[in-house]
Amino acid sequence: MKTCNLKWMLTLLLALLLFESCNTDDDQVNTYTNEPVVTDITTQLMVEWNDLWLELDRYAFGMRPNATARALAYIHLAAYETVVDDMTDFTSNTSRLQTLTIDSAQRANTIDLNIALNTCYAVVMDHFMYNTSSEMDGAIDLFKVTKENALLQNVSNQVLQDSRQWGNYIAEQVIEYSQTDVQAESQILEPQPLSYEPPIGEGFWTYSADQERALFPYWESVRTFVVSSDETSSIAPMEYNEDSNSDYFAQMIEVYTINNTAKLEDNEDLWIAEYWSDDVEGLMMSPPGRQISIAKQLIVQNNLSHETSLVLLLKLGFALNDAAVSTWADKYNYMVMRPNVYIQEFIDVEYETNLYRFINWPNPSFPSYPSGHSCFVSAAGGIFIDVFGNNIDFTERSHEGRTEFRGTPRQFNSISEMVEDAAFSRVPLGVHMRIDCTEGMRLGYEISEAINGFDLSTN
């Protein structure tokens, strides 16, 4: 597990408090000042906590992408439930999610929502981001205290205690609810179980070293929030074929050609591949985490109210969780091999993916079809389109300033354009065929449609 020294932690916290990491246009934030990036003070608090979460995500080892997606669902469920009693048009999920129990009588008549939310975030992030260093855990505690001190003006001691109590109570109830999913609770402790050996078949995925052992092979049994893998549709991949005239061979040739050309020319394809990668722990945020980064940027760009932001992040968390379950169910059903295995055997024995320079083994540790990255980005994209519309002038800045890989921001005229850019980035990275990305993107949009239909209103 990677640790962070105290100097790094304090530098991070200072950057967070000064909102340096908000990555927004100059007219939205005055960098190196304490000026808010949004009008709504509660939305501002949410933005800051999600900034911190993104750093936790980068250094959370052994979680991505499945356990990370699950963590996001519960973290944002807790945030929503902390505030929902004061949201005019929305209701608690206790009537929708079996075994989630929240007793409104535990809430004092007068609380400060921001102090309660601040408390809740600290508890659930510490719990669900379970594989971070002790220094990062300390960053959560320090950030909580720092934010609470800033919120204490004109708040009585009784309101302070009542607000803390409510935030703690909601966090504990959501954590208790999460623990009733015994499948997930056991699997996150052993993400690459020694008990799993992949079936043998022509064209099937397998592993060549312990680092490549199957990651979360039983994840299809994890609880979903809105749509299960049995309820989503599934399109089978094209049939495996070693004939050089086959469509399957053509898919592999495309990966080989685009991957190698991108590397040789250092072209836009390589920028796209590295920009959307999010594969490497300690270097980049996770694929589900990238969608939180995008959501945060869109919240700031559109100056959203905290009510709208809470609903957006709740639905996004649900979408990412359910996308992980359906995608992994299909991956381990179809067992499609990764391109590099095929390419090295039938096209070029010296083939290397464009991911290889960042990691010690050439592939993500699970079957190829459908692409998880593509499913996550379209599941999130469908949520974003529902809230903001498709046509939007948006510059994605998650990696702005990074030099270890190509992090230069990318500009988009629509959400769907951004989704496609990210979904098919896996081809020039060399780790997916086009069919993997096409099916992942289709499945993600299907999941987002179900999530968008999830009624949180009082009607």
PDB file of N, CA, C and O in Angstrom, residues 225-249:
ATOM      1  N   PHE A 225     -28.804  -1.020  -7.153  1.00  0.00           N
ATOM      2  CA  PHE A 225     -29.744  -0.069  -6.571  1.00  0.00           C
ATOM      3  C   PHE A 225     -31.002   0.111  -7.418  1.00  0.00           C
ATOM      4  O   PHE A 225     -32.084   0.337  -6.884  1.00  0.00           O
ATOM      5  N   VAL A 226     -30.843   0.053  -8.733  1.00  0.00           N
ATOM      6  CA  VAL A 226     -31.981   0.323  -9.617  1.00  0.00           C
ATOM      7  C   VAL A 226     -32.188  -0.789 -10.629  1.00  0.00           C
ATOM      8  O   VAL A 226     -33.305  -1.260 -10.822  1.00  0.00           O
ATOM      9  N   VAL A 227     -31.123  -1.231 -11.293  1.00  0.00           N
ATOM     10  CA  VAL A 227     -31.279  -2.209 -12.374  1.00  0.00           C
ATOM     11  C   VAL A 227     -30.232  -3.302 -12.213  1.00  0.00           C
ATOM     12  O   VAL A 227     -29.032  -3.030 -12.081  1.00  0.00           O
ATOM     13  N   SER A 228     -30.678  -4.544 -12.208  1.00  0.00           N
ATOM     14  CA  SER A 228     -29.769  -5.672 -12.016  1.00  0.00           C
ATOM     15  C   SER A 228     -29.239  -6.166 -13.350  1.00  0.00           C
ATOM     16  O   SER A 228     -29.739  -5.807 -14.420  1.00  0.00           O
ATOM     17  N   SER A 229     -28.240  -7.033 -13.290  1.00  0.00           N
ATOM     18  CA  SER A 229     -27.689  -7.594 -14.524  1.00  0.00           C
ATOM     19  C   SER A 229     -28.701  -8.495 -15.221  1.00  0.00           C
ATOM     20  O   SER A 229     -28.634  -8.666 -16.447  1.00  0.00           O
ATOM     21  N   ASP A 230     -29.628  -9.058 -14.481  1.00  0.00           N
ATOM     22  CA  ASP A 230     -30.694  -9.863 -15.103  1.00  0.00           C
ATOM     23  C   ASP A 230     -31.680  -8.998 -15.878  1.00  0.00           C
ATOM     24  O   ASP A 230     -32.370  -9.493 -16.779  1.00  0.00           O
ATOM     25  N   GLU A 231     -31.749  -7.718 -15.527  1.00  0.00           N
ATOM     26  CA  GLU A 231     -32.709  -6.804 -16.161  1.00  0.00           C
ATOM     27  C   GLU A 231     -32.110  -6.035 -17.327  1.00  0.00           C
ATOM     28  O   GLU A 231     -32.843  -5.435 -18.108  1.00  0.00           O
ATOM     29  N   THR A 232     -30.794  -6.005 -17.437  1.00  0.00           N
ATOM     30  CA  THR A 232     -30.170  -5.337 -18.581  1.00  0.00           C
ATOM     31  C   THR A 232     -30.027  -6.329 -19.729  1.00  0.00           C
ATOM     32  O   THR A 232     -29.896  -7.531 -19.524  1.00  0.00           O
ATOM     33  N   SER A 233     -30.042  -5.791 -20.939  1.00  0.00           N
ATOM     34  CA  SER A 233     -29.869  -6.651 -22.107  1.00  0.00           C
ATOM     35  C   SER A 233     -28.386  -6.902 -22.346  1.00  0.00           C
ATOM     36  O   SER A 233     -27.521  -6.191 -21.824  1.00  0.00           O
ATOM     37  N   SER A 234     -28.103  -7.906 -23.126  1.00  0.00           N
ATOM     38  CA  SER A 234     -26.720  -8.305 -23.373  1.00  0.00           C
ATOM     39  C   SER A 234     -26.592  -8.786 -24.805  1.00  0.00           C
ATOM     40  O   SER A 234     -27.352  -9.648 -25.251  1.00  0.00           O
ATOM     41  N   ILE A 235     -25.642  -8.224 -25.525  1.00  0.00           N
ATOM     42  CA  ILE A 235     -25.397  -8.624 -26.908  1.00  0.00           C
ATOM     43  C   ILE A 235     -24.099  -9.422 -26.956  1.00  0.00           C
ATOM     44  O   ILE A 235     -23.042  -8.941 -26.537  1.00  0.00           O
ATOM     45  N   ALA A 236     -24.157 -10.634 -27.452  1.00  0.00           N
ATOM     46  CA  ALA A 236     -22.981 -11.502 -27.489  1.00  0.00           C
ATOM     47  C   ALA A 236     -21.934 -10.946 -28.450  1.00  0.00           C
ATOM     48  O   ALA A 236     -22.261 -10.317 -29.466  1.00  0.00           O
ATOM     49  N   PRO A 237     -20.659 -11.171 -28.153  1.00  0.00           N
ATOM     50  CA  PRO A 237     -19.603 -10.697 -29.055  1.00  0.00           C
ATOM     51  C   PRO A 237     -19.542 -11.535 -30.323  1.00  0.00           C
ATOM     52  O   PRO A 237     -20.111 -12.622 -30.398  1.00  0.00           O
ATOM     53  N   MET A 238     -18.837 -11.020 -31.328  1.00  0.00           N
ATOM     54  CA  MET A 238     -18.648 -11.820 -32.533  1.00  0.00           C
ATOM     55  C   MET A 238     -17.823 -13.059 -32.200  1.00  0.00           C
ATOM     56  O   MET A 238     -17.059 -13.080 -31.235  1.00  0.00           O
ATOM     57  N   GLU A 239     -17.983 -14.083 -33.003  1.00  0.00           N
ATOM     58  CA  GLU A 239     -17.336 -15.358 -32.746  1.00  0.00           C
ATOM     59  C   GLU A 239     -15.827 -15.257 -32.938  1.00  0.00           C
ATOM     60  O   GLU A 239     -15.328 -14.630 -33.876  1.00  0.00           O
ATOM     61  N   TYR A 240     -15.102 -15.863 -32.013  1.00  0.00           N
ATOM     62  CA  TYR A 240     -13.636 -15.913 -32.101  1.00  0.00           C
ATOM     63  C   TYR A 240     -13.194 -16.577 -33.402  1.00  0.00           C
ATOM     64  O   TYR A 240     -13.775 -17.578 -33.833  1.00  0.00           O
ATOM     65  N   ASN A 241     -12.145 -16.013 -34.022  1.00  0.00           N
ATOM     66  CA  ASN A 241     -11.692 -16.542 -35.304  1.00  0.00           C
ATOM     67  C   ASN A 241     -10.228 -16.163 -35.519  1.00  0.00           C
ATOM     68  O   ASN A 241      -9.844 -15.010 -35.305  1.00  0.00           O
ATOM     69  N   GLU A 242      -9.418 -17.135 -35.916  1.00  0.00           N
ATOM     70  CA  GLU A 242      -7.993 -16.894 -36.152  1.00  0.00           C
ATOM     71  C   GLU A 242      -7.677 -16.670 -37.629  1.00  0.00           C
ATOM     72  O   GLU A 242      -6.523 -16.382 -37.980  1.00  0.00           O
ATOM     73  N   ASP A 243      -8.672 -16.770 -38.483  1.00  0.00           N
ATOM     74  CA  ASP A 243      -8.485 -16.583 -39.930  1.00  0.00           C
ATOM     75  C   ASP A 243      -8.160 -15.121 -40.210  1.00  0.00           C
ATOM     76  O   ASP A 243      -8.868 -14.214 -39.764  1.00  0.00           O
ATOM     77  N   SER A 244      -7.113 -14.860 -40.962  1.00  0.00           N
ATOM     78  CA  SER A 244      -6.685 -13.488 -41.251  1.00  0.00           C
ATOM     79  C   SER A 244      -7.692 -12.722 -42.108  1.00  0.00           C
ATOM     80  O   SER A 244      -7.590 -11.500 -42.247  1.00  0.00           O
ATOM     81  N   ASN A 245      -8.658 -13.407 -42.692  1.00  0.00           N
ATOM     82  CA  ASN A 245      -9.698 -12.756 -43.484  1.00  0.00           C
ATOM     83  C   ASN A 245     -10.985 -12.532 -42.689  1.00  0.00           C
ATOM     84  O   ASN A 245     -11.970 -12.026 -43.243  1.00  0.00           O
ATOM     85  N   SER A 246     -10.984 -12.904 -41.424  1.00  0.00           N
ATOM     86  CA  SER A 246     -12.200 -12.820 -40.609  1.00  0.00           C
ATOM     87  C   SER A 246     -12.408 -11.421 -40.044  1.00  0.00           C
ATOM     88  O   SER A 246     -11.476 -10.610 -39.938  1.00  0.00           O
ATOM     89  N   ASP A 247     -13.636 -11.122 -39.656  1.00  0.00           N
ATOM     90  CA  ASP A 247     -13.959  -9.855 -38.999  1.00  0.00           C
ATOM     91  C   ASP A 247     -13.255  -9.756 -37.640  1.00  0.00           C
ATOM     92  O   ASP A 247     -12.865  -8.665 -37.223  1.00  0.00           O
ATOM     93  N   TYR A 248     -13.110 -10.884 -36.968  1.00  0.00           N
ATOM     94  CA  TYR A 248     -12.438 -10.883 -35.670  1.00  0.00           C
ATOM     95  C   TYR A 248     -10.974 -10.475 -35.833  1.00  0.00           C
ATOM     96  O   TYR A 248     -10.463  -9.638 -35.076  1.00  0.00           O
ATOM     97  N   PHE A 249     -10.322 -11.037 -36.812  1.00  0.00           N
ATOM     98  CA  PHE A 249      -8.925 -10.669 -37.094  1.00  0.00           C
ATOM     99  C   PHE A 249      -8.836  -9.187 -37.439  1.00  0.00           C
ATOM    100  O   PHE A 249      -7.904  -8.484 -36.995  1.00  0.00           O
TER     101      PHE A 249
END
